[in-house]
Coordinates of C-alpha atoms and ligand atoms in Angstrom, one line a residue:
X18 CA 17.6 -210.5 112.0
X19 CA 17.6 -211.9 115.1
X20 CA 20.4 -212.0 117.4
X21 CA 22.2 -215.1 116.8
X22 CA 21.2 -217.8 119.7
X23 CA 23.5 -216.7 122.6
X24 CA 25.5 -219.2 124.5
X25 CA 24.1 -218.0 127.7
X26 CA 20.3 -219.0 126.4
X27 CA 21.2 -222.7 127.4
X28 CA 23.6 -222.1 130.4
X29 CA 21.2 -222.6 133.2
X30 CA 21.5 -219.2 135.5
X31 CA 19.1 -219.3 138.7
X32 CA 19.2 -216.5 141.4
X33 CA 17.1 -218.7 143.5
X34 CA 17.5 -222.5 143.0
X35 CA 21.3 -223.8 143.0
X36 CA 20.2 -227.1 140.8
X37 CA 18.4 -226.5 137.0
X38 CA 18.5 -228.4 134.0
X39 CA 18.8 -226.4 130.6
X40 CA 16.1 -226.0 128.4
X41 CA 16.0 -226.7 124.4
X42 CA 15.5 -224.4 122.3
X43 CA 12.3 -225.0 120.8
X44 CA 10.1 -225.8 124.4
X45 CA 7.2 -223.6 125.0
X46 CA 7.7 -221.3 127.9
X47 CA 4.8 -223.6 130.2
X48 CA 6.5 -226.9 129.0
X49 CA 9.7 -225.0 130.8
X50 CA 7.7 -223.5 133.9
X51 CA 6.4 -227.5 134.3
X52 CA 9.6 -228.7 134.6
X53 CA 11.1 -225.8 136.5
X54 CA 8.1 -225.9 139.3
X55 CA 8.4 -229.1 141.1
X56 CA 12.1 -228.6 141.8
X57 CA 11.1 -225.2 143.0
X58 CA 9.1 -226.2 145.1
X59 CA 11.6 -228.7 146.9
X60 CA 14.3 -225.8 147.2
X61 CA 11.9 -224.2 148.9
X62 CA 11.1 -226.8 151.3
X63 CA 14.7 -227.4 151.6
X64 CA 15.6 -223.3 152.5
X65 CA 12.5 -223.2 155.2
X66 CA 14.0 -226.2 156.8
X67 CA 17.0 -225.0 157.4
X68 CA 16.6 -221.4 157.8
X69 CA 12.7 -220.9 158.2
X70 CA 13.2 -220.0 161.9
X71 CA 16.2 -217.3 161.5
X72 CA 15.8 -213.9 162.0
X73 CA 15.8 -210.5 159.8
X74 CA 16.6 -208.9 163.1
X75 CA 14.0 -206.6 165.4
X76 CA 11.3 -204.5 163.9
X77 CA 10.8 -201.1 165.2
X78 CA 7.8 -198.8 165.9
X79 CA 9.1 -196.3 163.7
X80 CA 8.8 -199.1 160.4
X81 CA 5.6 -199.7 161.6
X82 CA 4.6 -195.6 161.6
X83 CA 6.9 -195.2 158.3
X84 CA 5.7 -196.7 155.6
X85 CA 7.7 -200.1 156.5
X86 CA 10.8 -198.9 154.6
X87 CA 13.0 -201.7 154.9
X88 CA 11.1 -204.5 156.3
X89 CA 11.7 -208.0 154.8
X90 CA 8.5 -209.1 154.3
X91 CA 8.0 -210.7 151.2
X92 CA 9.2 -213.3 148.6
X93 CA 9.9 -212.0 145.3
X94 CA 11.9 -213.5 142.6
X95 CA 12.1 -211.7 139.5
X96 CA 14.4 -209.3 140.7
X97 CA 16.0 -207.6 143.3
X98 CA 16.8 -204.4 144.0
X99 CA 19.9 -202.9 145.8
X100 CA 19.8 -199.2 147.3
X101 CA 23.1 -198.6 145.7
X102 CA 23.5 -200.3 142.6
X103 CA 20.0 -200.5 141.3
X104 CA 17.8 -203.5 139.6
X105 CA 18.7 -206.9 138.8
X106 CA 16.2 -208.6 137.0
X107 CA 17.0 -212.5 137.9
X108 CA 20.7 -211.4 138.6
X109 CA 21.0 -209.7 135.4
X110 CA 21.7 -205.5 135.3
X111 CA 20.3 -203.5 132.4
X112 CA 23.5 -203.5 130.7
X113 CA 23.3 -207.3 131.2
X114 CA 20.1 -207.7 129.7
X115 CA 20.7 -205.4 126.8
X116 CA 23.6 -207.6 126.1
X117 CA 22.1 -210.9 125.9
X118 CA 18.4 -210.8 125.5
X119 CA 17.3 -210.8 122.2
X120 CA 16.2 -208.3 119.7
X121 CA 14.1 -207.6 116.4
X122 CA 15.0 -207.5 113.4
X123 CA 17.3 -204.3 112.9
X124 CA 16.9 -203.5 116.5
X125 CA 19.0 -203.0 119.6
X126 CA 16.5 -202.9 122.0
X127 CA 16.2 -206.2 124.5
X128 CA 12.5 -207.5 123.1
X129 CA 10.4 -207.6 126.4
X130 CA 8.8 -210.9 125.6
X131 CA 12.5 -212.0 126.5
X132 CA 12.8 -210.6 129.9
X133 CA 9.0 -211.8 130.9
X134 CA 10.7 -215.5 129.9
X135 CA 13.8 -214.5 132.2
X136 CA 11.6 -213.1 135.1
X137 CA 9.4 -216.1 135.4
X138 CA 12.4 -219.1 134.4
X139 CA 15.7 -217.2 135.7
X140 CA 17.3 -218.3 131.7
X141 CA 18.0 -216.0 129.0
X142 CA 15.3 -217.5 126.0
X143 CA 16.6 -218.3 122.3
X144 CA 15.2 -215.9 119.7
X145 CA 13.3 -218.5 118.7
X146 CA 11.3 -218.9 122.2
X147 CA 11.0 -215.4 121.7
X148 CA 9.4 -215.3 118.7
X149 CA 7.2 -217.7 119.6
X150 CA 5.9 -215.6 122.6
X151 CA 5.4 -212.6 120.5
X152 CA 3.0 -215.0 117.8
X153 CA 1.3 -216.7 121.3
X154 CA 0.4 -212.9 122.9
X155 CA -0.6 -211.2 119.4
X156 CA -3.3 -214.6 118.8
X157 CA -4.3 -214.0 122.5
X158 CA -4.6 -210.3 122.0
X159 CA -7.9 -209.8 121.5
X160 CA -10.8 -207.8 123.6
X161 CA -14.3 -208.8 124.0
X162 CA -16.7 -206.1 122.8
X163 CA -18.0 -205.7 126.3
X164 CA -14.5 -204.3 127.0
X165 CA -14.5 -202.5 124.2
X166 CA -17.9 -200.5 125.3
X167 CA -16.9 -200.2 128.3
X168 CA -13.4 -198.1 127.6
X169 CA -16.2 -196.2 124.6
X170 CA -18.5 -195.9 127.4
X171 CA -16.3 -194.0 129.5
X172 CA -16.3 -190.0 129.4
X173 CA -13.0 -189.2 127.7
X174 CA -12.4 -186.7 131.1
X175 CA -12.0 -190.1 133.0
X176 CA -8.5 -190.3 133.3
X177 CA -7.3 -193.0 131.4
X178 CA -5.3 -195.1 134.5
X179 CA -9.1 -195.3 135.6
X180 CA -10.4 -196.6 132.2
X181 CA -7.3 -199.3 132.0
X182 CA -8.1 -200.4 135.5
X183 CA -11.8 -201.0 134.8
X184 CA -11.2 -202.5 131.6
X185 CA -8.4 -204.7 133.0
X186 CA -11.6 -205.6 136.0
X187 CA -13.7 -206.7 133.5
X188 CA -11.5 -209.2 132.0
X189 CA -12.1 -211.2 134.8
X190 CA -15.2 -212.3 132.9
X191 CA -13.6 -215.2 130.9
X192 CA -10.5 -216.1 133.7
X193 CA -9.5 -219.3 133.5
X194 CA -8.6 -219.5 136.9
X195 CA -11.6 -217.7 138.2
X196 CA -13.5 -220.9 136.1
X197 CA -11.4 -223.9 137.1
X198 CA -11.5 -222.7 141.1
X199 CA -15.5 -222.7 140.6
X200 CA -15.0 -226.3 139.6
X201 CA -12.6 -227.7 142.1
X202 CA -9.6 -227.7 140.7
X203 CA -6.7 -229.1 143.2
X204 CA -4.3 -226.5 145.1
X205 CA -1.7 -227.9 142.9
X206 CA -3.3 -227.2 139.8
X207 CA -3.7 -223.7 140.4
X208 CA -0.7 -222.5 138.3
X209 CA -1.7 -224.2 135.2
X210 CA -5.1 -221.7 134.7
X211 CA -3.2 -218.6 136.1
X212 CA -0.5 -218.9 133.6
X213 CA -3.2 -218.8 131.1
X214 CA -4.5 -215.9 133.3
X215 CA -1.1 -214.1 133.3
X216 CA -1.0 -214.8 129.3
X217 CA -4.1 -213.7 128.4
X218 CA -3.5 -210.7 131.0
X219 CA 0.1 -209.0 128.7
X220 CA -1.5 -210.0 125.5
X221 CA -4.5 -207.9 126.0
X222 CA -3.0 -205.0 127.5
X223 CA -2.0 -203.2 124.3
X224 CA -5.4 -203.5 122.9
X225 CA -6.6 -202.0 125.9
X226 CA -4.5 -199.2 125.7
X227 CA -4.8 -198.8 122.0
X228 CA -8.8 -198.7 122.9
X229 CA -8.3 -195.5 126.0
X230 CA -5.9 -193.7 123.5
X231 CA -8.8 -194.0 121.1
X232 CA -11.7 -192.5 123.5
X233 CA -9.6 -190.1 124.8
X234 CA -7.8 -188.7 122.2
X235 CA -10.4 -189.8 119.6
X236 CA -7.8 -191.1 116.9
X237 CA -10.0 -193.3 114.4
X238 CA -10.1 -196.8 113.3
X239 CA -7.6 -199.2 114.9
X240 CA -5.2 -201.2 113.0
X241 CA -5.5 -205.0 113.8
X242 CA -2.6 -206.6 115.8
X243 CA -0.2 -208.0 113.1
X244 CA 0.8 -211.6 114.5
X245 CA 4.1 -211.7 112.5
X246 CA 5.3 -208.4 114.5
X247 CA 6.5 -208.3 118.4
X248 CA 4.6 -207.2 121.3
X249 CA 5.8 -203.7 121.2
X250 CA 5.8 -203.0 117.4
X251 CA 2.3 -204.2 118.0
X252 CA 1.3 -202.0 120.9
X253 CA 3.0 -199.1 118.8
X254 CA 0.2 -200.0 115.7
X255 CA -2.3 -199.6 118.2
X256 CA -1.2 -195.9 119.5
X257 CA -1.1 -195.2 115.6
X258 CA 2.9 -194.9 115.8
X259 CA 3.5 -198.1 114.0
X260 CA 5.4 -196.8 111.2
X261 CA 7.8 -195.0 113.8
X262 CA 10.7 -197.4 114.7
X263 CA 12.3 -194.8 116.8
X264 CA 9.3 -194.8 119.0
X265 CA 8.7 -199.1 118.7
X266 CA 12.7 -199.3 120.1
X267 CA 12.4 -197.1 122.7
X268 CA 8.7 -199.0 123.9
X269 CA 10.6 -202.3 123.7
X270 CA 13.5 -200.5 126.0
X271 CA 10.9 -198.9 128.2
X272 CA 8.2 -201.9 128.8
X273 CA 11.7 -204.2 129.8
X274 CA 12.7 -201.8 132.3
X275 CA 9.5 -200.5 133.7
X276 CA 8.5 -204.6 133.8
X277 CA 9.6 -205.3 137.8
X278 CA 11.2 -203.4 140.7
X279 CA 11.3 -206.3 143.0
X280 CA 8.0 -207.0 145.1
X281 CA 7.6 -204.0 148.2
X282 CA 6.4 -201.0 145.8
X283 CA 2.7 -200.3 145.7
X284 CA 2.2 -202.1 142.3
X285 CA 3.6 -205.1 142.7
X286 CA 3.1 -205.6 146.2
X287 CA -1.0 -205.2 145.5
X288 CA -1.0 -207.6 142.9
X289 CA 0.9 -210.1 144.9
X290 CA -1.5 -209.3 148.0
X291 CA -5.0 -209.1 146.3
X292 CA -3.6 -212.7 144.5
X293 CA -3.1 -214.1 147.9
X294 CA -6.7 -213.9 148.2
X295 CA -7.0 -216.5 144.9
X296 CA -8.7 -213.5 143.3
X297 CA -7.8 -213.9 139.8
X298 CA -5.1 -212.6 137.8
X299 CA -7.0 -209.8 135.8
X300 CA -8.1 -208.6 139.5
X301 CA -4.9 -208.7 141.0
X302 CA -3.3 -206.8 138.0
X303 CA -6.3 -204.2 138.4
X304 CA -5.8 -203.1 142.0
X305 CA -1.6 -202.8 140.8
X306 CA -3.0 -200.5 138.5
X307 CA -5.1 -198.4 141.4
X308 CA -1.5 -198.0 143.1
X309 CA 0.4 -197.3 140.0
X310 CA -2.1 -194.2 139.4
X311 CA -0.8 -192.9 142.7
X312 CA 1.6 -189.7 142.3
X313 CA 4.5 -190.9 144.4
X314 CA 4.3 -193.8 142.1
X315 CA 4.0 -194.7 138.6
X316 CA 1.9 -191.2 138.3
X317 CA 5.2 -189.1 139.2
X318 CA 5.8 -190.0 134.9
X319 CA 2.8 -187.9 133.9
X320 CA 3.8 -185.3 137.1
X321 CA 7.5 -184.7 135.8
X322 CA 6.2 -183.5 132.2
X323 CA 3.5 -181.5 133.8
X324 CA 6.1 -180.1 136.5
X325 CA 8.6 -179.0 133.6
X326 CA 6.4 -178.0 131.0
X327 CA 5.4 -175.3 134.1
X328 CA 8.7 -174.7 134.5
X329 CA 9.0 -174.0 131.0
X330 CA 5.9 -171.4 130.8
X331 CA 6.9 -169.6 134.0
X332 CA 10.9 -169.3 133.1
X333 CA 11.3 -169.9 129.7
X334 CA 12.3 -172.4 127.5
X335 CA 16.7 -171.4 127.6
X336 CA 16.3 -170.7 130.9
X337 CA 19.6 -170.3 132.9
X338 CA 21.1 -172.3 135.9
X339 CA 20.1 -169.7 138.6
X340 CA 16.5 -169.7 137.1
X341 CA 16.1 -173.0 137.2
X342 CA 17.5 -173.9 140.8
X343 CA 15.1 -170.8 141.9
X344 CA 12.7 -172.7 140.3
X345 CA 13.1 -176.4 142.0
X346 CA 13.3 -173.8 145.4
X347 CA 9.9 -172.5 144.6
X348 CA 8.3 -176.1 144.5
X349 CA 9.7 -177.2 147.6
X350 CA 9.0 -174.1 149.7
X351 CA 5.3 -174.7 148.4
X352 CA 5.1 -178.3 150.0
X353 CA 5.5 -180.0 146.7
X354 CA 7.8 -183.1 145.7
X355 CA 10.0 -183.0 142.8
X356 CA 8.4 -185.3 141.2
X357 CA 10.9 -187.8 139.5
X358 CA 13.5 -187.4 142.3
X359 CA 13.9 -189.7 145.0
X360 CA 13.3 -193.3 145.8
X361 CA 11.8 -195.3 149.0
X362 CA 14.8 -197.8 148.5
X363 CA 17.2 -196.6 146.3
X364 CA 20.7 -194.1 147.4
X365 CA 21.8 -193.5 143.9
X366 CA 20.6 -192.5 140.6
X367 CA 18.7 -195.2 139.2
X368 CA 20.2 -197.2 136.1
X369 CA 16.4 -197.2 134.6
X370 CA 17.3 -193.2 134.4
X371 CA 20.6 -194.0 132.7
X372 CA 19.4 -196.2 130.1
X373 CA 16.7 -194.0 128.8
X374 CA 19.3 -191.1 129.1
X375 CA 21.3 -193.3 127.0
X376 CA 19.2 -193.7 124.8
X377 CA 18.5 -190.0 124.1
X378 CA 22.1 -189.2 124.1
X379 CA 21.8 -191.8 121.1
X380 CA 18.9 -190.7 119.5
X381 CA 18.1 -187.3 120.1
X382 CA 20.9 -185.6 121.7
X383 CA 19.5 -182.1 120.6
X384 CA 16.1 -182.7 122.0
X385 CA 15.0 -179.1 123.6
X386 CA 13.2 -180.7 126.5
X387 CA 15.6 -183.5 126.8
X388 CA 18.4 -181.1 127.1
X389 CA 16.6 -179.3 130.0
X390 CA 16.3 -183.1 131.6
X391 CA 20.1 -182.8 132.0
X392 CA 19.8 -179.5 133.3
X393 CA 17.5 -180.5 135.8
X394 CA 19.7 -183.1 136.5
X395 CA 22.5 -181.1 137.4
X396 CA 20.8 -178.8 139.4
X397 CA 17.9 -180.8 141.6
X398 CA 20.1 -182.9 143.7
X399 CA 22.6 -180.0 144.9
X400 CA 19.0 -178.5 145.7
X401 CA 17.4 -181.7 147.4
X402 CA 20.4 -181.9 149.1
X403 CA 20.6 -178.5 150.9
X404 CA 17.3 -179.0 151.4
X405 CA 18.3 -181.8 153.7
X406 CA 15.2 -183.9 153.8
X407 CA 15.3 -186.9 150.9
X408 CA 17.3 -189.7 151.3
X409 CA 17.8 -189.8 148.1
X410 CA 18.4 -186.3 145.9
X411 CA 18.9 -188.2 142.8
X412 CA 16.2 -188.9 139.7
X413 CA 14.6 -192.4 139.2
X414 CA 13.1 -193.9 136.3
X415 CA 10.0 -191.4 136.0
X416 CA 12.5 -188.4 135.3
X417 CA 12.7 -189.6 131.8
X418 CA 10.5 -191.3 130.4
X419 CA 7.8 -188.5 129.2
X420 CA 10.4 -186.6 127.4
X421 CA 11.6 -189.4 125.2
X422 CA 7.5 -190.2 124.9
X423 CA 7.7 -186.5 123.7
X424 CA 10.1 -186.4 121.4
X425 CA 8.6 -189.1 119.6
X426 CA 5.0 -187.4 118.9
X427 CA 3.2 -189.1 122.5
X428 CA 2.7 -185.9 124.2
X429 CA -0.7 -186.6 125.7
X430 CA 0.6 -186.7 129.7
X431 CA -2.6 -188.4 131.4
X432 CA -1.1 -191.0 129.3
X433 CA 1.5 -192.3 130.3
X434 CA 1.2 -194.1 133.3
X435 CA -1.0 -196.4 131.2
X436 CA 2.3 -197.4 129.2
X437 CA 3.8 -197.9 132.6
X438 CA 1.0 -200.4 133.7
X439 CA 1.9 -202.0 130.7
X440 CA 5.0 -203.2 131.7
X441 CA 4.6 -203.5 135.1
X442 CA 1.8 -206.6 134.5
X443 CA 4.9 -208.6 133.0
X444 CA 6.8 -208.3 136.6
X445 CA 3.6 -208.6 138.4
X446 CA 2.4 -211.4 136.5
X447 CA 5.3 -213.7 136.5
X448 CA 5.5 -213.7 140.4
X449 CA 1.4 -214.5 140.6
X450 CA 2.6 -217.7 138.4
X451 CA 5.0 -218.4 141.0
X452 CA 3.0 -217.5 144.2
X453 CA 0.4 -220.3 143.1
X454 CA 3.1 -222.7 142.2
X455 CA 4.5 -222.7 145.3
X456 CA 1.2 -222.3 147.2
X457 CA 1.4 -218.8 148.9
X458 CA -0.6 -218.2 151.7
X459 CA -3.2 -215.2 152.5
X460 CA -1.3 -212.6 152.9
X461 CA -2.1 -210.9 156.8
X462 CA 0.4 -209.5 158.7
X463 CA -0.5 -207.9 162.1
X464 CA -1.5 -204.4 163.0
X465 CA -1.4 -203.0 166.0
X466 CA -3.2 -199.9 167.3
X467 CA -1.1 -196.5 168.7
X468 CA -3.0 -197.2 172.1
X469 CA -1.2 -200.3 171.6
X470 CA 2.1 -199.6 171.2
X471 CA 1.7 -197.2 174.0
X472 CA 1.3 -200.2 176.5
X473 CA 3.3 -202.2 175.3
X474 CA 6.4 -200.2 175.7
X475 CA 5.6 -198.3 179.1
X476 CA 7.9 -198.5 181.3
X477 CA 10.5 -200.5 179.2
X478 CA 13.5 -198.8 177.7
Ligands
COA513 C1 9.6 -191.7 145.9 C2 9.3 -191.1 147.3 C3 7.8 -191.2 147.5 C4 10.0 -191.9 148.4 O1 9.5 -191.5 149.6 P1 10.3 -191.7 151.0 O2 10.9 -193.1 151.0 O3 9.4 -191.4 152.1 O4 11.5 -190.7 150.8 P2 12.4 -190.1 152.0 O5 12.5 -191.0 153.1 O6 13.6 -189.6 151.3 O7 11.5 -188.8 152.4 C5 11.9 -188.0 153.5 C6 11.4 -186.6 153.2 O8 11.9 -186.1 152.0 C7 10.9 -185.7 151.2 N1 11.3 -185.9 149.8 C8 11.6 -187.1 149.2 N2 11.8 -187.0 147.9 C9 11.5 -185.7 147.6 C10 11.4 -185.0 146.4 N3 11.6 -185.6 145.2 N4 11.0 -183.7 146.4 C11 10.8 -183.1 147.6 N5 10.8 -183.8 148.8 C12 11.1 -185.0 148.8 C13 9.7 -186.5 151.6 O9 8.5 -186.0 151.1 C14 9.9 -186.6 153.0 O10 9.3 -185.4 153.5 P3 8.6 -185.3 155.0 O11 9.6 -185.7 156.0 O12 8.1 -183.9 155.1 O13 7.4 -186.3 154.9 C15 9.7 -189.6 147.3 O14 11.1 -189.5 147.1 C16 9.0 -188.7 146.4 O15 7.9 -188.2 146.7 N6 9.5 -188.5 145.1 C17 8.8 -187.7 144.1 C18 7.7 -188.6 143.5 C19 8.4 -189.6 142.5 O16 9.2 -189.3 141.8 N7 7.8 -190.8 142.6 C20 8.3 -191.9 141.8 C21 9.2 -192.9 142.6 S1 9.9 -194.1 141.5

C-alpha cells in the first residue's frame, strides 16, 4: 500500500520562492513546473533587484589556487548543503524525507520518483503523482538498438563508468531539445523540450545499466521493464536482482540520497556548466558522469571496497583494533587517501553515511564486512586526526554503500559508481530544467595567470 496522502503533500513548502499555490493531487509534474516557472522567474527578478549588487565578501588567491573551496559561485536549488549538519534536499533532512515521501507497497524506503518531484517543485508529491512518474519513466524507458550495440560493442575491460558515459552521449541522437533549438524555438521555450530531455534522460538510465552489467558481467537475457513496478524495483529486474526486495529497498534508499549534494561538486557542477552551453541534456549528464568516475568523487564507492577487501587479505578478516589502525597508518604513509573519509565541504560525519548505516543495523546487523565498516569507523578518524591534515576525519556517503551492495549479492566493484550516476542524473537534471527556465547564462568566470597575480599584488600588503 501506499502511504496514505500526507498533509504536507498540499502544504506548499518553498526554500526559494516565499509565494506558491498548492498543487492538486492528480496534476502531472510539467502541468505543476508550468505553473511554478513564471512566478519563479519573477522572484528572481525581484531578489536581483534588491540584492543583485551585494557582496559574498573578498576572494582570495589561495581559493583561486585551492580548488575554490568555499566560493559562492553558483545557483542551485535542489538542496543545500551545510558543513555541519549535512544535506537538505529543498529544506527537507533525510529523516525528513523518509518521513513524508512516499513509499511502495510494503516498503519503507522514500520512492526516489518522489524526491525528483521535491527537487524540481520544492512540495512533497501525493502517492498518486508518484505513481504516475514511476508508469511515465518505465514507458519512456526504452534504448535504441544503436545504444544497445554500442554498450555490446564495448570490450567488457572498458570500465563500465566509461560505457554509461558513452551510452548516455549517444542518446543525444533523438534530444528533444537538441531538435527544437535546430528549429528556432524561442529562449522561453527552452524548458518545455529539456524536461522532456531530463525525462527521457532517468528513464533510460536503468536500461543502460542493466545493458553494461550485461557486457561486463555477461548475465543473459534481460527482463523487460515492468510498467506497473517503480523505478527502482525496475532497475533491480534489470541487474537480475528483481526478486530481492532487500536489495530493491535499499536502491530506492540509495538512488534518493545519492540524487543531489547541492551544485559545487564535480558532478553536478559539470552538468550545470556543459548545459550553460545549451548542449543538451543527455550531453550535460554525460560529462557529470566523466567527473563522477574520478576517485576523490563518486569513484571513492568502488575505492572503499577495493581498499578494505585489501585490508581484509593483508590482516585478516577478525582482525583486531591495533591491526587495523596500523593498517589505515600504512595507507597514509604511502601517499594514499582513505578513500571514503573526508569531504571538500562537510565538518561532520555525513547523514547519507548514517542512513545507510541505519539501514544495516536494520537489516543485516551481523554482516562480516559491514561489521568491519563500524570498525573502521571507530578507528580512521582518531587516525586522520593525528594525522593532522583533513579537515574533515569523518566518513561520507561512499564509506557505505559497497558493503550494503555486498551483502545483497552486487559484489562486482567497477560497478558501482554506475549506480551512483544513476541517482545523481535526478539532482543534475532537475536543476538543468530550472537553469533553462530561468534563462541561465554561459557559464565563464575569469582566470587569471600566476604571472598575474604576481603583479597585481606587488608591492601591496
Ligand atoms: C573528499 C576529498 C577529496 C576532499 O578534499 P579536500 O577538500 O582537499 O580535503 P582537505 O582540505 O581536508 O585536504 C587537506 C589534506 O588532507 C588530505 N586528506 C583529506 N582527506 C583525506 C583522506 N580521506 N585520507 C587521507 N588524506 C586526506 C588531503 O589529501 C590534503 O592533503 P594535501 O595537503 O597533501 O594535499 C578528500 O577528503 C579525499 O580525498 N577523501 C577520500 C576520497 C573520498 O572519499 N572521496 C569521496 C568524497 S564524497
Amino acid at each position: 500500500m501506499f502511504r496514505p496522502a500526507l498533509k504536507q503533500a498540499r502544504v506548499t513548502r518553498s526554500a526559494f520562492s516565499s509565494v506558491r499555490f498548492a498543487s492538486t493531487g492528480s496534476q502531472s509534474l510539467k502541468e505543476r513546473m508550468q505553473q511554478l516557472i513564471p512566478k519563479e522567474i519573477e522572484n528572481v527578478k525581484a531578489i536581483r533587484a534588491e540584492h543583485g549588487k551585494k557582496s559574498f565578501g573578498p576572494v582570495t588567491v589561495d581559493q583561486l589556487y585551492g580548488g575554490m573551496r568555499g566560493l559562492p559561485a553558483l545557483i542551485w536549488d535542489g538542496s543545500v548543503l551545510d558543513p555541519e549538519e549535512g544535506i537538505r534536499f529543498r529544506n527537507y533532512t533525510i529523516p525528513d524525507i523518509q518521513r513524508l515521501l512516499p513509499t511502495a507497497p510494503g516498503g519503507s524506503e522514500p520512492l526516489p520518483e518522489g524526491l525528483f518531484w521535491l527537487l524540481l517543485t520544492g512540495e512533497v508529491p501525493t502517492p498518486e503523482q508518484v505513481k504516475a512518474l514511476s508508469a511515465d519513466w518505465a514507458s519512456r524507458a526504452e534504448i535504441p538498438g544503436f545504444v544497445q550495440e554500442l554498450i555490446d560493442r564495448c570490450p567488457p575491460t572498458l570500465h563500465p563508468m566509461s560505457q554509461f558515459s558513452l551510452a548516455v552521449t549517444a542518446l543525444n541522437h533523438d534530444s528533444a531539445f537538441a531538435k527544437a533549438y535546430a528549429n528556432g524555438i524561442s529562449k522561453k521555450e527552452y524548458w518545455g523540450p529539456v524536461f522532456e530531455d531530463c525525462m527521457d534522460l532517468i528513464a533510460k538510465l536503468p536500461a543502460i545499466a542493466g545493458r553494461i552489467y550485461q557486457n561486463v558481467y555477461g548475465q543473459k537475457n534481460l527482463p523487460p521493464i515492468d510498467p506497473t513496478k517503480d523505478y527502482s524495483a525496475n532497475l533491480a529486474t534489470l541487474l537480475g536482482f528483481g526478486d530481492n526486495e532487500g536489495f530493491v529497498e535499499l536502491l530506492r534508499l540509495y538512488v534518493t540520497i545519492h540524487s543531489d549534494h547541492e551544485g559545487g561538486n564535480v558532478s553536478a557542477h559539470t552538468g550545470k556548466l556543459v548545459g550553460s552551453a545549451l548542449s543538451d541534456p543527455f550531453l550535460s549528464f554525460a560529462a557529470s558522469l566523466n567527473g563522477l568516475a574520478g576517485p576523490l568523487h563518486g569513484l571513492a564507492n568502488q575505492e572503499v571496497l577495493v581498499w578494505l577487501t585489501k585490508m581484509q587479505e593483508k590482516i585478516g578478516e577478525d582482525a583486531t583494533d591495533e591491526a587495523v589502525k596500523e593498517y589505515v597508518w600504512s595507507t597514509l604513509k604511502g601517499g594514499q587517501v582513505v578513500p571514503g573519509y573526508g569531504h571538500a565541504v562537510l565538518r561532520k560525519t555525513d547523514p547519507r553515511y548514517m542512513a545507510q548505516r541505519e539501514f544495516a543495523l536494520k537489516h543485516l546487523p551481523e554482516d562480516k564486512l559491514f561489521k568491519l565498516v563500524g570498525q573502521v569507523y571507530e578507528i580512521v578518524p582518531g587516525v586522520l586526526l593525528e594525522a593532522g591534515k583533513a579537515k574533515n576525519p569523518w566518513p561520507n556517503v561512499d564509506a557505505h554503500s559497497g558493503v550494503l551492495l555486498t551483502h545483497y549479492g552486487l559484489n562486482q566493484m567497477q560497478f558501482y559508481t554506475v549506480l551512483f550516476g544513476i541517482s545523481r542524473a535526478f539532482g543534475v537534471a532537475a536543476q538543468l530544467i530550472w537553469d533553462r527556465a530561468l534563462g541561465a547564462p554561459l557559464e565563464r568566470p575569469k582566470s587569471y595567470s600566476s604571472e598575474i597575480i604576481k603583479k597585481m599584488f606587488t608591492g601591496k600588503n
